[in-house]
Every structure is written in structure tokens, then in C-alpha cells.
XYZ file of C-alpha atoms in Angstrom:
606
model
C -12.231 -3.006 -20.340
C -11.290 -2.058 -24.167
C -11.434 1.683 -25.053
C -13.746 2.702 -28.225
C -12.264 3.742 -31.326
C -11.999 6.883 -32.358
C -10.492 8.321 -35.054
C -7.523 11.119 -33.856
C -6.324 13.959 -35.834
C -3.912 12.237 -38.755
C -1.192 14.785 -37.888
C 0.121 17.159 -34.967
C -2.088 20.210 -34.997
C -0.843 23.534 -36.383
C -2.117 27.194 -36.176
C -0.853 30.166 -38.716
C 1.789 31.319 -35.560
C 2.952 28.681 -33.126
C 3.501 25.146 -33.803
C 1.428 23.215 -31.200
C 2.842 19.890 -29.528
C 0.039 17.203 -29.827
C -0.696 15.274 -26.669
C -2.806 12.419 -26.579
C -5.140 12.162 -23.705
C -6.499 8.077 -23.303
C -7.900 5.774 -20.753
C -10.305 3.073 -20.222
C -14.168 3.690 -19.254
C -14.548 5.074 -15.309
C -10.489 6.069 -15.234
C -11.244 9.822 -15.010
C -9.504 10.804 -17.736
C -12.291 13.858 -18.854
C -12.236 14.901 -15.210
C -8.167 15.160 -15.559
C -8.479 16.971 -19.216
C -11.066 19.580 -17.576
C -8.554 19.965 -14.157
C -5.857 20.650 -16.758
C -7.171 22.559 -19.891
C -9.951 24.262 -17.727
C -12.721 22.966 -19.981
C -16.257 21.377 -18.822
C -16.486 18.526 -21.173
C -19.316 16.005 -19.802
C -17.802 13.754 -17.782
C -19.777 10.460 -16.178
C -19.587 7.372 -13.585
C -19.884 5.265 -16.603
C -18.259 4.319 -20.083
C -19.826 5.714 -23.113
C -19.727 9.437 -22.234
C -16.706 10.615 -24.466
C -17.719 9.687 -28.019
C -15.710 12.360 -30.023
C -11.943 13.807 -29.548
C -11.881 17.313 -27.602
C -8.976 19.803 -27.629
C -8.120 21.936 -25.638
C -4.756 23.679 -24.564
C -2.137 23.737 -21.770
C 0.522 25.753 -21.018
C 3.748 23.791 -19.782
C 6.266 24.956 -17.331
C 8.384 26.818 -19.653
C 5.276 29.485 -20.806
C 4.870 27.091 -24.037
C 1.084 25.935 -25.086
C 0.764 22.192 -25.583
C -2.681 20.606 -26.915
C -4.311 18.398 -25.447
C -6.753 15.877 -27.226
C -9.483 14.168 -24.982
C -10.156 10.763 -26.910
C -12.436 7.716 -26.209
C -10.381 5.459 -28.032
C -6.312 4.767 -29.241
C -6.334 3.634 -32.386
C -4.595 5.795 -35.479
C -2.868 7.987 -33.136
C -0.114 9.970 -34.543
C 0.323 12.600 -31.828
C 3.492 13.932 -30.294
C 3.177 12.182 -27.222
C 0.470 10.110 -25.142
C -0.873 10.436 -21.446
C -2.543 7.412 -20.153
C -4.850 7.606 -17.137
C -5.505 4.316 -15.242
C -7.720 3.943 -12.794
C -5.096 3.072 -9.658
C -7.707 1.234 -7.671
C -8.561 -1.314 -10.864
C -4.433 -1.566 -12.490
C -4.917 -5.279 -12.938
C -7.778 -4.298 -15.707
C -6.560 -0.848 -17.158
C -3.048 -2.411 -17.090
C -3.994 -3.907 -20.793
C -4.887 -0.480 -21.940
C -1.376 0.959 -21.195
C 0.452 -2.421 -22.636
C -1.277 -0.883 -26.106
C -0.272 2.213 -25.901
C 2.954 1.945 -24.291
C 3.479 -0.756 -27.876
C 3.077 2.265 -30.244
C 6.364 3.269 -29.196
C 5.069 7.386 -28.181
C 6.154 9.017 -25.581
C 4.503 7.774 -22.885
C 3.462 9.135 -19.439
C 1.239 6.582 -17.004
C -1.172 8.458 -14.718
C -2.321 6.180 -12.039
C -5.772 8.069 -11.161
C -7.703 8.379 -8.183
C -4.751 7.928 -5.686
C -7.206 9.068 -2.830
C -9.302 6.506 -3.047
C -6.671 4.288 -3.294
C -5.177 5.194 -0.141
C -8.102 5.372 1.352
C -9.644 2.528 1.024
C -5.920 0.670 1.797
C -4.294 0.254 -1.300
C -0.764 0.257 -2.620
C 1.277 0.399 -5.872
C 5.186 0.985 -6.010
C 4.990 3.351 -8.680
C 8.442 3.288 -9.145
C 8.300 0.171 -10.017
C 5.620 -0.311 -12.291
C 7.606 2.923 -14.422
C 10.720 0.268 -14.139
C 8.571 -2.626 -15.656
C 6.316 -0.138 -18.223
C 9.389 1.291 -19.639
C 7.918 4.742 -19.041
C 7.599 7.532 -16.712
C 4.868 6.893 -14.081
C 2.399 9.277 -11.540
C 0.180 8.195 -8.630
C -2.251 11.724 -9.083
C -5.781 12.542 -8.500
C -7.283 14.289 -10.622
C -10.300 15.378 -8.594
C -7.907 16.921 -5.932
C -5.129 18.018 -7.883
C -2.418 15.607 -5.874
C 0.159 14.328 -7.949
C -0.274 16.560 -11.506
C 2.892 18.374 -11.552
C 4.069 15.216 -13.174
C 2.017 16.336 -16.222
C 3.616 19.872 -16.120
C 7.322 17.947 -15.979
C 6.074 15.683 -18.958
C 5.182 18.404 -21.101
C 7.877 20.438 -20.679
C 10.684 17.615 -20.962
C 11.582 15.858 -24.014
C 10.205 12.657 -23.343
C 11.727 9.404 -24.314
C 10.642 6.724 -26.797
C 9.854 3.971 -24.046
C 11.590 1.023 -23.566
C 10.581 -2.179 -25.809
C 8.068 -4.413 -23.595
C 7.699 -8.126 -23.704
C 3.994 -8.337 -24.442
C 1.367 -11.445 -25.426
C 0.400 -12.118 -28.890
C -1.118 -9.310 -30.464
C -5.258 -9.836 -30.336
C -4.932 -12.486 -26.998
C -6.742 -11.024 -24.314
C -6.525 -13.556 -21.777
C -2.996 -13.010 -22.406
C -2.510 -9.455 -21.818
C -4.675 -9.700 -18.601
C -2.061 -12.376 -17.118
C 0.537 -10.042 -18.458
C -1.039 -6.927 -16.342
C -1.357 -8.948 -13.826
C 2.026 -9.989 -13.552
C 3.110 -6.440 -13.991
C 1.373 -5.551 -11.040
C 2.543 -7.880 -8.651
C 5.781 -7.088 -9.672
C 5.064 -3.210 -8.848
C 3.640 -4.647 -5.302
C -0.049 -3.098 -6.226
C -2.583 -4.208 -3.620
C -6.128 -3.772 -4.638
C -8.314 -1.213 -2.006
C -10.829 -2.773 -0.286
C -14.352 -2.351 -1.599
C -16.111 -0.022 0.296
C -18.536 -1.383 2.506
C -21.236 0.401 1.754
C -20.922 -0.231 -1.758
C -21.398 -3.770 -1.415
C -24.659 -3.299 0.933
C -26.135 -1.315 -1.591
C -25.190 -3.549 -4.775
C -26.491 -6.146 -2.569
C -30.002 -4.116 -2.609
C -29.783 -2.086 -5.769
C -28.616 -5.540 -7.933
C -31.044 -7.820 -6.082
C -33.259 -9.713 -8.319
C -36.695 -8.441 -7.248
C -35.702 -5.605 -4.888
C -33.815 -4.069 -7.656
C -36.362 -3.703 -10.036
C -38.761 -2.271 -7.768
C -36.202 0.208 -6.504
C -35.418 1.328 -10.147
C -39.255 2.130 -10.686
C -39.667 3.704 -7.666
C -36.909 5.770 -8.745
C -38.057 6.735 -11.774
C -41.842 7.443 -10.564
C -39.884 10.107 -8.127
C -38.067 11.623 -11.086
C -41.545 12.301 -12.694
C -43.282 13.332 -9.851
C -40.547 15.920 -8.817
C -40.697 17.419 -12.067
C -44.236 18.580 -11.809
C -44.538 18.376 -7.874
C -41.411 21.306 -7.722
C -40.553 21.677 -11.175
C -44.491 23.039 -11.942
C -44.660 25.651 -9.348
C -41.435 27.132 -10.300
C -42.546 26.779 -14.133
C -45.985 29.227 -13.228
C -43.454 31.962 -10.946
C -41.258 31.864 -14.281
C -44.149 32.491 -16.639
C -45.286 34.909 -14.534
C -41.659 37.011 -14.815
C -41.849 36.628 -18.992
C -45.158 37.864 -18.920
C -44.541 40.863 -17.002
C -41.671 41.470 -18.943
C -43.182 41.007 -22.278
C -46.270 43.716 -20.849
C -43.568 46.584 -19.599
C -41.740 45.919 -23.044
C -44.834 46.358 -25.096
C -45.544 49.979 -23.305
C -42.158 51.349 -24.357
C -42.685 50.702 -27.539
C -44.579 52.632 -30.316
C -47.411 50.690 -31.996
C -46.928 49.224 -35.282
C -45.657 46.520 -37.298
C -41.803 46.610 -35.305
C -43.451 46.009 -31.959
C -45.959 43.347 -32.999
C -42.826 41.416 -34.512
C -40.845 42.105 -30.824
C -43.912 41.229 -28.571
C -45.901 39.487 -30.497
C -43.835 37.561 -32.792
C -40.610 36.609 -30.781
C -41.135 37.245 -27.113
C -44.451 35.368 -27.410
C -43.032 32.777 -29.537
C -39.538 32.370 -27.452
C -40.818 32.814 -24.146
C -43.736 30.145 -24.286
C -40.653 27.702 -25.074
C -38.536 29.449 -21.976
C -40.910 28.815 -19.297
C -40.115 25.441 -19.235
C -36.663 26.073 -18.452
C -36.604 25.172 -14.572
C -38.575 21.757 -15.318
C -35.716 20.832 -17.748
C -32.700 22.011 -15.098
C -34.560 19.837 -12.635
C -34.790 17.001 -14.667
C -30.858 16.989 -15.657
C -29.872 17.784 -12.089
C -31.932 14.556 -11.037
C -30.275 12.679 -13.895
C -26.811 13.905 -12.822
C -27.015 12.953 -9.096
C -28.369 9.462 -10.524
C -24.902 9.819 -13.013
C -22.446 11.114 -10.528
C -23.708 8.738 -7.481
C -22.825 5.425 -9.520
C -26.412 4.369 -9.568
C -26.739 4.439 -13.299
C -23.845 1.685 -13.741
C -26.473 -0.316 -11.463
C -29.146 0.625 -13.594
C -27.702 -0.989 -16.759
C -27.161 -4.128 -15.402
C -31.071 -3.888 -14.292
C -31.778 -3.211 -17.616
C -29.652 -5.630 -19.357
C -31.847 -8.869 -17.922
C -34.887 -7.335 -19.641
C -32.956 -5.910 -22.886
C -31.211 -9.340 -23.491
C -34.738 -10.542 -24.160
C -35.242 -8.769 -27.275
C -31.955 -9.001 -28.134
C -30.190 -6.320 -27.233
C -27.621 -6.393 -24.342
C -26.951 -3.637 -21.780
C -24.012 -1.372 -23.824
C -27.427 -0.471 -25.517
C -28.606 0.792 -22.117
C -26.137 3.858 -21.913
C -27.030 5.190 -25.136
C -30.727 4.812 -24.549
C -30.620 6.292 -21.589
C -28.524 9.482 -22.790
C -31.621 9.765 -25.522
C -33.752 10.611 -22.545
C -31.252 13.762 -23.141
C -30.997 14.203 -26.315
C -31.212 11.642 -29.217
C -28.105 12.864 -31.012
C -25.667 12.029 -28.536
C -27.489 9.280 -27.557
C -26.779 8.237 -31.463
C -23.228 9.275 -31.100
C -22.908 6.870 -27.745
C -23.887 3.939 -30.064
C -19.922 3.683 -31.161
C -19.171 1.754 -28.189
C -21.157 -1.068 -29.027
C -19.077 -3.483 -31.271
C -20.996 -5.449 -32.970
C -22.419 -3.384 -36.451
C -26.095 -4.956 -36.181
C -26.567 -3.925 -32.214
C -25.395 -0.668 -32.463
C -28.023 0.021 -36.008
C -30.859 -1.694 -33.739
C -29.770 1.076 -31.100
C -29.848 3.755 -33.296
C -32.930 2.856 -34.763
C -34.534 3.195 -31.493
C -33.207 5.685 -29.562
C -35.626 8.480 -31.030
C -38.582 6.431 -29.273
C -36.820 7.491 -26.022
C -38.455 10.428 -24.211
C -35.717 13.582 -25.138
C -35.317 16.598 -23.181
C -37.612 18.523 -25.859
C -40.713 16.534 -25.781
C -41.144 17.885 -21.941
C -42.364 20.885 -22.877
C -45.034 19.816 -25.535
C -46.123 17.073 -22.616
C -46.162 19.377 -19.939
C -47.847 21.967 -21.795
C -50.460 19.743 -23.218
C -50.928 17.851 -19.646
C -51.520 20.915 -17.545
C -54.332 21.976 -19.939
C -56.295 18.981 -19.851
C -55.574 17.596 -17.144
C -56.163 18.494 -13.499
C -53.681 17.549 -11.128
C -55.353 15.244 -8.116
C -53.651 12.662 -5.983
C -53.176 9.096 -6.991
C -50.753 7.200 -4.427
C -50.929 10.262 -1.711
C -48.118 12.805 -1.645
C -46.167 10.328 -3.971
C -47.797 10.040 -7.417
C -50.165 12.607 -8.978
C -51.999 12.271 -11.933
C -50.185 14.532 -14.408
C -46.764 13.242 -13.316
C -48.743 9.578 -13.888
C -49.517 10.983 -17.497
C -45.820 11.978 -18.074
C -44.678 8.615 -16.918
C -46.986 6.477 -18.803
C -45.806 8.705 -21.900
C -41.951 7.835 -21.181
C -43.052 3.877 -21.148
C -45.149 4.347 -23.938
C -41.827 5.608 -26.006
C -39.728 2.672 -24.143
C -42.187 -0.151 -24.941
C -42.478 0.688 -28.691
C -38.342 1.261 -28.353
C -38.292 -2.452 -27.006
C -40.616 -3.650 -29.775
C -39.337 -2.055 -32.138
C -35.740 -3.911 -31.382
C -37.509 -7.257 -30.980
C -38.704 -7.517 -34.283
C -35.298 -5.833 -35.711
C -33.066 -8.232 -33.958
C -35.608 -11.270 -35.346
C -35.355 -10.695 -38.887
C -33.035 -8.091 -40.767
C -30.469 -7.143 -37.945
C -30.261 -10.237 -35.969
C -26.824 -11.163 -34.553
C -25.297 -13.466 -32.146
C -25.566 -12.795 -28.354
C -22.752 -10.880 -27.046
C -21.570 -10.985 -23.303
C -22.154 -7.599 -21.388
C -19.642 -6.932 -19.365
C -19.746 -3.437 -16.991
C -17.234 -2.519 -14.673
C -18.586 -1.091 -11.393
C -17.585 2.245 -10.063
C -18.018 2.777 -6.106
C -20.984 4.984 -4.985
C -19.351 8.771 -4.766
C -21.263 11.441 -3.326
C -21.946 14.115 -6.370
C -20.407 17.181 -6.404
C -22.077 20.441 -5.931
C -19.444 21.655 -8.815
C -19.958 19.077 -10.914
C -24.020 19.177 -10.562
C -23.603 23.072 -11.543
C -21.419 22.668 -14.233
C -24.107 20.354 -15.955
C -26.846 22.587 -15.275
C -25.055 25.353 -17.133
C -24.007 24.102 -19.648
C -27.608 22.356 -20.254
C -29.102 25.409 -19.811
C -26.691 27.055 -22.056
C -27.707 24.810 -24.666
C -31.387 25.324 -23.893
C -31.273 29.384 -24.554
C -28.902 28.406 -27.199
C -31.924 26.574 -29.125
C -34.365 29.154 -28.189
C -31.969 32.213 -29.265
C -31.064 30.461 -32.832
C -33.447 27.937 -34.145
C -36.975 28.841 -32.147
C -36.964 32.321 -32.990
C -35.479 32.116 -36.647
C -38.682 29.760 -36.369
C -41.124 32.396 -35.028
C -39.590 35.265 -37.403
C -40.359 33.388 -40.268
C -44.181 32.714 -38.775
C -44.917 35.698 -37.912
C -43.542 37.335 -40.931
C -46.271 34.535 -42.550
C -49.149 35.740 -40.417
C -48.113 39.238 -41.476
C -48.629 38.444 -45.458
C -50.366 38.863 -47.935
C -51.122 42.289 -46.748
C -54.200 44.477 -47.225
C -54.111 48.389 -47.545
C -50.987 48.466 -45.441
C -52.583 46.175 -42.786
C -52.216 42.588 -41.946
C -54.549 40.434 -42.916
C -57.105 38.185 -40.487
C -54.862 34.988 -39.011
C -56.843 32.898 -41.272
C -56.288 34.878 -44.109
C -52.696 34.251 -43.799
C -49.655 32.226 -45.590
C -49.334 30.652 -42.903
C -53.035 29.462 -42.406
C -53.032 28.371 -46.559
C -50.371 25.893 -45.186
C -52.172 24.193 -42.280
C -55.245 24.573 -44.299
C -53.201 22.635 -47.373
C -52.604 20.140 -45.087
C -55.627 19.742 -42.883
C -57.379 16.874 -44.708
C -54.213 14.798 -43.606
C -54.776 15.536 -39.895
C -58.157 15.807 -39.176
C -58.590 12.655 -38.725
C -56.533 12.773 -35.665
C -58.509 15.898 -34.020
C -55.939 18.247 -35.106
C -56.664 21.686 -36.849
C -54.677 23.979 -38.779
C -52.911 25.675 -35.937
C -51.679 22.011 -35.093
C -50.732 21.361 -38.417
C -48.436 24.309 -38.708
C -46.981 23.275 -35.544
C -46.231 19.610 -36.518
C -44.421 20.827 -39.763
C -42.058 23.802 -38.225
C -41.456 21.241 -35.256
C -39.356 19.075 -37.811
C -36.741 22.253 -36.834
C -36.874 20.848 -33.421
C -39.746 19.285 -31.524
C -40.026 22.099 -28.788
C -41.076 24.210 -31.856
C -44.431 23.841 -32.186
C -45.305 25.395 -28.769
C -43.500 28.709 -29.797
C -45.582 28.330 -33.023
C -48.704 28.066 -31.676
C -47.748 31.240 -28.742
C -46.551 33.384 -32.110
C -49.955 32.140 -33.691
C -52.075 32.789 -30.866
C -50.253 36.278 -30.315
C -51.200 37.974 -33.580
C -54.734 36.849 -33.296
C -56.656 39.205 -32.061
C -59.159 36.752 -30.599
C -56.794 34.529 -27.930
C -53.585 36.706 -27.754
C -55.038 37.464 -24.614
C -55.321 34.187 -23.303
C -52.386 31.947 -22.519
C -51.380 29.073 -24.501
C -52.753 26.801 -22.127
C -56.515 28.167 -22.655
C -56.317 28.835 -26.127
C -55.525 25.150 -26.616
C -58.440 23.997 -24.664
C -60.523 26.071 -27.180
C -58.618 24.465 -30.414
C -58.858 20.345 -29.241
C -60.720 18.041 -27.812
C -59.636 15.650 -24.979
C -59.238 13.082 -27.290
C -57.396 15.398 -29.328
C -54.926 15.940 -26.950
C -54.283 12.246 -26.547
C -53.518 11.930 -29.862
C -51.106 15.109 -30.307
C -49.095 13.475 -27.015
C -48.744 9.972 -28.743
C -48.185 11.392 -32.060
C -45.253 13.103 -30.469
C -44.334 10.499 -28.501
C -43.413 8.894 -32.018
C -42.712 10.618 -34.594
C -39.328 11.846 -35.697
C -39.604 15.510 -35.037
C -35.899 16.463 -35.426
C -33.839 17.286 -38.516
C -31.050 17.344 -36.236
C -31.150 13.536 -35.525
C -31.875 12.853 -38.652
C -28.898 14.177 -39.903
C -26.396 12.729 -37.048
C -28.377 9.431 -37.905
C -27.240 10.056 -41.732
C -23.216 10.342 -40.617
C -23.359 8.038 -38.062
C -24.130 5.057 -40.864
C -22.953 6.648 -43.857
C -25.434 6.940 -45.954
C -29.503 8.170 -46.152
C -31.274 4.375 -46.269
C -31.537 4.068 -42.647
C -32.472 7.896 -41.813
C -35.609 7.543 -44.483
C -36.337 3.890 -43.487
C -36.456 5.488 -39.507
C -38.247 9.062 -40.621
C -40.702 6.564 -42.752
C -41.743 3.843 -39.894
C -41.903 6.706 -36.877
C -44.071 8.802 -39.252
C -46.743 5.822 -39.972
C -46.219 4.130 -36.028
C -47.054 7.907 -34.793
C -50.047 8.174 -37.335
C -52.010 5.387 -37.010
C -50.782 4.791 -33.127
C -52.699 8.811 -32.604
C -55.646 7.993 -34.972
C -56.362 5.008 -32.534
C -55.639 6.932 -29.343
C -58.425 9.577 -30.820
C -60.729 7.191 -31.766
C -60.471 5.167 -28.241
C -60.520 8.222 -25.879
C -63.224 9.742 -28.170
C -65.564 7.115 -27.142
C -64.895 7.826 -23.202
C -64.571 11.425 -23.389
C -65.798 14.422 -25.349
């Protein structure tokens, strides 16, 4: 399978000091190469059971066996490389395939070292590869390691501490033939004796299952219905003990503190503000820890291939499928992802549509708004309740107008030719417990991250606008406020949907990030006299309707509620046209899509 492109550093890196020795770090999708560049530089970039994951360079630094630092450059792709050297890590138990990778590189004429990866499962499973004579017919120093144990990577110490030749010349196909590089790798390894392992046999009895044409399908939903139901069936509960802690907190701090304008900007300003956001911490650790098992276990490749019968019908093909799902994430490496996809008109289509996908933020606004209106009874027994229903039917509401969306893109302005997907297979692997923590720390990380930087710059500047214009020393009534003259400015715009002025502030400080307008409405509902006492939950019941709470859960299950995407979406195709044409639709689909939904459910409930 071809690597990505990716554009590399144009020239050895340099600090003010010491003179750092560049070293390329490539290899095809599923090779481990991230896993190897973590093992060796001691970083925790993601790393995944499926191609798509590394979409930018990383660097990070090494220290060789004589005491000198060497960097090392993580890349998804090998094209304009002018490091000092290059590493290339195969996957040992699929040479015949990666082979054509290392013909490329080995072609630059670099210093090249061949890492054949994952020698445990190749020995394992009853495979073989002479590897000295593969490094006989590469021209170039080769390693049978394993990057998830360690074995073999004092190879890379002896590499980067050696002055590595230029390799030998190689006899290779026609520049651009890829049926002839593939009989050329697999000539090569015949030559180097390599014996293919085994499949495992579970693997096969579960791709028979998992890949099955109606079995599969129905094993993917029931899947996904799990997902949902575990984050409110134990992700709820732990949610409520959580909220419980900040609230107790937020009490004892408020008694230490003397009364006046200082602690109503502490308490009621940014702990109210920040911690309505936090308490939804453990529901978004549980989600990315189900996400990662489904990663990490190989299930996910499985997954694509499901998707790719129903995606090819509107004209997309499965590489669309990793980058969608990553959205469920976050939409701005889902965006990022899209550079894998080679044809220009696919990979637009896919970042048009990613930001209908479901993101990490939008769980809190739907699990706040969920728990407040609706009570949580059984549906299918102990399997499906009704709120993790709700959630569910809002993450296929987001997919189906994703899927429309693409159908009538890839029918008139972006349509293209139907490209082959082609996805190579990883076995099933038992996740790691280190791997499965890493992830959740470095999500959560990013989590507090957002709620230390953007949600309480957000919540400063609110309350310092519920503070203003002030009255003999004293703040005025909430209503009174700058910050009410806004939502009341734009009011007339929203009514229509059930929303008041509370809601409206929230919709415009959540274009800082969608999570946003729940610490807007707890730093609202904390300097107002009347429902500070009340949770967020209550005081929302008071300010909509049912049908008002429809509508604020489909309006933000379209609309583009993130500067941040936009603004990845603006690099990623050079230029502002397709940001405003995507801001423009998602704004008038998320209107008039929540004016129906009010309308509708106004007529059954009230």
C-alpha cells in the first residue's frame, strides 16, 4: 500500500548550539512505525490499527550510542525528503507489499536502514525472512526488530551512531509501474527466503463473521448501540458522583473567600462556568477508551470495509471512512486525515462533511440537554434506554445528512470517477492496557486543556458582561446586562426556534468551541440571583420547552459551531470559498432543519 505525502522539513534541522542529524522515520499504513518512533524518542504520538492516523511530520529526539542527539522525524509520507538519513519500517509479516515502499526509498540514494517490524508475530505465527539476505539484495543494512517488545532495536542505536553508507544502486521497474515493483518485491523476497506467517486462525473466523454480508452489518449496529448505551448506562452515574465533587468544591471555595466582586468572578464566573463543562469529563474518557479498544483490536479496519458497500453508493469509497470516523473525535483531524485520499474531488466531498459527524464536544450539550428532558426508562431491557436511544438517533441524524450531503456533492459539482478501495487487514491484537491509558491522557489532557484556555477566557469575558454597565458600584440585574443587549439584539432571529436570549448568547460564544455554550449558560445562571441556586439542568427546564429542546439538539447537530475547523478547513484547501460555502449551508440546514423539529414536536408536546 502507497504511503501519503507529506511534505518534510526542506533541510536538516538546526538549533542555536548543536547541529542535529536529521533522520527520516517512513513506512507504509499498519507497519508500526509511530509505535517504533514513541519506543525510541519516548513520545505518545497517536498511533492506530489502521492507515490514516499520522497526517503531519513529528520530531522528536534520540540520543545515539556515542552521547550525541539525533532527530527523529515521524512522517506519513516520502516524498521531498532531504534528511540526513532514512529508517524504513516494514511490516515483516506483509514484505511482499511494503517491499515497494523500501524500493522508493532505498532509490533516493539516503542512507538507508530497513526495519523489518513485528518480528514476534512473525515468528509466531511461523514465518521466516533471511535478513541477511534481503540487506545483500536491498543494498542496505537490514533489522528483524519489534518494536512493541523492544527485540532487535539496537540496530537503530548502531545506525545512528555509524556513518552510514550511500546504498548500493538497485535494479528497479520503470518508475510509476506498480505491477512492476510488486513482481520486483516479490522477487526480492524469495530471494531473501521470506515465508509469509500463517493467518491466525481466529482472525479468519472472525472476518468470516465480522465481514459477512448480513451478519456484519448487524454486528456493527449492535456495536455501536453498546457504545451509546455504555456512555449513559456507566458513563452517567459517574458524571452525577463528579458533579457532586465540583460542587462541593466550588461551596468550601466560596466560604474562604470574602464577598465581593473577586469572589463572584472565582465562583460564580469561572468555577461555575468551567466546571459545568468538566463534569462531563468521565463520559468523554469512556467514550475514547471504547473507541480505542474498537482501534487497537483491529475491528475498525473491519468496519471500513462495512462501510465502504454503503459509502460507494453515494459516491464516496471507504478511505473516506477513516476520516469520518476520526470526526466522531474531533473534526479537525478528521479534516487533516482527508490527505490520504487521492483523488482532489473525494477528499473536498470528505471535508465538506465531516463536521456533520457527531465530535467529542457535542456530548456534552446532548447529554446535558437529554438528561433534562428526558427521563431515562427501558426500551430493549437492560440493553437500550431511552436517553442513550436519543443520543444515538442524534449521531445518525448527523451521519444521514453527512451521506446526503455527499450524494448530491458527488452528483453535480464534485463528481469524479469511482476509485477502487483497497484496505489492508491487520490481525485482531488484544489492546494494551498502556496503550488504552496513554489515549485517555492525553484526551483528557486536551479536554482540561480546552476548558483551562478557551472556556474560561469564554466565561471571563461573560461574566465581566453580566457585571457591566454598573450601577452605584453594583452590578446591574442579568437582564440589564451587555450581555443580555446581545441575546436580546438577536432574539427576533431565534425565537422562532423556541430559543431565548440565554440561548442566543450561548449559540454565538459556542462559535469558540461548541462545548461553550453550556459554560455560558452555568456563568449566566450563576450571577442571577434567581436560578444560581439551581443546577443547569433545572434552570433549563424553566428557559425551553420540549420542543425547544428538540430544536437546540438538531440545531447543534448541524451547524458549524467551531472556529477551529473552520480555520483547519481554510489551510487544508487553500483558500476561504469552501470554509464560507460549508459555514453558509450548515448554518441554513441547522436553521430550518430546528424550526421544523420545533414546529413538529410542538404539535405532540408542550
Amino acid at each position: 500500500m502507497a504511503a501519503s505525502t507529506c511534505h518534510a522539513p526542506a533541510e536538516p534541522r538546526y538549533n542555536t548550539e548543536t547541529a542535529y542529524r536529521t533522520i527520516a522515520v517512513v513506512g507504509p499504513p499498519n507497519s508500526g512505525k509511530t509505535t517504533l518512533f514513541n519506543r525510541l524518542t519516548k513520545l505518545r504520538q497517536k498511533v492506530g490499527n489502521f492507515p490514516g492516523v499520522t497526517v503531519e511530520h513529528h520530531t522528536g529526539y534520540v540520543r545515539d550510542a556515542n552521547g550525541e542527539e539525533v532527530g527523529l522525524i515521524d512522517l506519513p509520507g516520502v516524498y521531498s525528503l532531504t534528511p540526513n538519513a532514512v529508517i524504513v519500517v516494514l511490516n515483516s509479516t506483509n514484505l511482499h507489499t511494503h517491499l515497494v515502499l523500501a524500493a522508493r526509498v532505498i532509490s533516493l540514494g539516503l542512507p538507508t536502514l530497513v526495519l523489518l517490524n513485528m518480528a514476534d508475530e512473525l515468528h509466531k505465527l511461523g514465518g521466516h525472512v533471511d535478513v541477511l539476505s534481503l540487506a545483500r539484495e536491498l543494498g542496505t543494512p537490514v533489522a528483524l526488530v519489534s518494536a512493541t517488545t523492544g527485540e532487535g532495536l539496537h540496530a537503530v542505536q548502531n545506525f545512528l551512531s555509524s556513518a552510514a553508507p550511500t546504498p548500493e544502486p538497485l535494479q528497479l521497474p520503470v518508475m510509476g509501474s506498480t505491477t512492476g515493483y510488486r513482481e520486483w518485491a516479490v522477487k526480492v523476497g524469495t530471494n531473501a527466503g521470506y515465508r509469509r506467517p500463517a493467518t491466525p486462525v481466529w482472525t479468519a473466523r472472525l472476518d468470516a463473521l465480522f465481514l459477512h454480508r448480513v451478519w456484519g452489518p448487524i454486528i456493527f449496529v449492535v456495536v455501536v448501540v453498546a457504545v451509546f448505551q455504555t456512555i449513559f448506562a456507566v458513563g452517567q452515574p459517574l458524571s452525577n458522583l463528579f458533579q457532586k465533587v465540583l460542587d462541593t468544591t466550588g461551596a468550601q471555595l466560596a466560604t474562604h473567600l470574602p464577598h465581593g466582586m473577586f469572589s463572584s468572578l472565582l465562583v460564580n464566573g469561572v468555577w461555575k462556568g468551567v466546571g459545568s463543562v468538566l463534569v462531563f469529563l468521565p463520559q468523554i474518557l469512556l467514550l475514547f477508551l471504547v473507541i480505542g479498544i474498537l482501534e487497537d483490536s483491529g475491528y475498525l479496519s473491519r468496519a471500513a470495509v462495512i462501510a465502504d458497500r454503503t459509502m460507494s453508493r453515494v459516491g464516496l469509497n471507504g478511505k473516506s471512512f477513516i476520516p469520518l470516523l476520526s470526526a466522531y473525535a474531533c473534526a479537525v483531524p478528521a479534516i487533516m486525515a482527508t490527505r490520504t485520499i487521492e483523488s482532489k474531488r473525494d477528499r473536498i466531498a470528505t471535508i465538506l462533511i465531516a463536521p456533520f459527524m457527531t465530535c467529542s464536544a457535542r456530548l456534552p450539550v446532548y447529554t446535558m440537554v437529554i438528561a433534562a428532558f428526558l427521563p431515562q426508562r427501558r426500551l430493549l431491557g437492560p440493553f437500550l434506554n431511552t436517553r442513550a436511544a436519543a443520543m444515538l438517533g442524534l449521531y445518525v441524524l448527523g451521519f444521514l445528512m453527512a451521506v446526503a450531503t455527499a450524494r448530491v456533492l458527488k452528483s453535480t459539482i464534485l463528481k469524479s470517477k469511482d476509485a477502487p478501495f483497497i484496505l489492508e487487514m491487520p490481525p485482531y491484537r488484544w489492546p494494551t492496557p498502556q496503550s488504552l491509558g496513554l489515549r485517555l491522557v492525553d484526551r483528557g489532557k486536551a479536554f482540561l486543556y480546552r476548558a483551562g484556555t478557551v472556556i474560561m477566557l469564554v466565561t471571563l469575558l461573560l461574566w465581566g458582561a453580566t457585571n457591566f454597565p454598573m450601577h452605584h458600584g453594583q452590578p446591574p440585574q442579568v437582564q440589564d446586562s451587555v450581555v443580555a443587549k446581545l441575546g436580546q439584539s438577536i432574539e427576533p432571529v431565534i425565537r422562532p426556534l423556541g430559543f431565548d436570549w440565554r440561548i442566543g448568547v450561548g449559540l454565538v460564544t459556542s462559535l469558540a468551541a461548541r462545548e461553550v455554550i453550556i459554560a455560558t449558560l452555568g456563568t449566566l445562571h450563576g450571577v442571577d440571583p434567581e436560578s444560581h441556586a439551581t443546577d443547569l439542568q433545572a434552570a433549563l427546564r424553566q428557559e425551553l420547552t420540549p420542543a425547544g429542546a428538540v430544536a437546540l439538539l438538531v440545531f447543534f447537530a448541524f451547524a458549524m459551531q467551531c472556529m477551529s475547523t473552520l480555520a483547519v478547513v481554510r489551510r487544508e484547501t487553500n483558500g476561504w470559498k469552501w470554509p464560507a460555502v460549508q459555514f453558509g449551508y450548515m448554518t441554513v440546514v441547522a436553521y430550518i432543519a430546528a424550526f421544523a423539529a420545533y414546529n413538529i414536536t410542538g404539535h405532540f408536546v408542550r
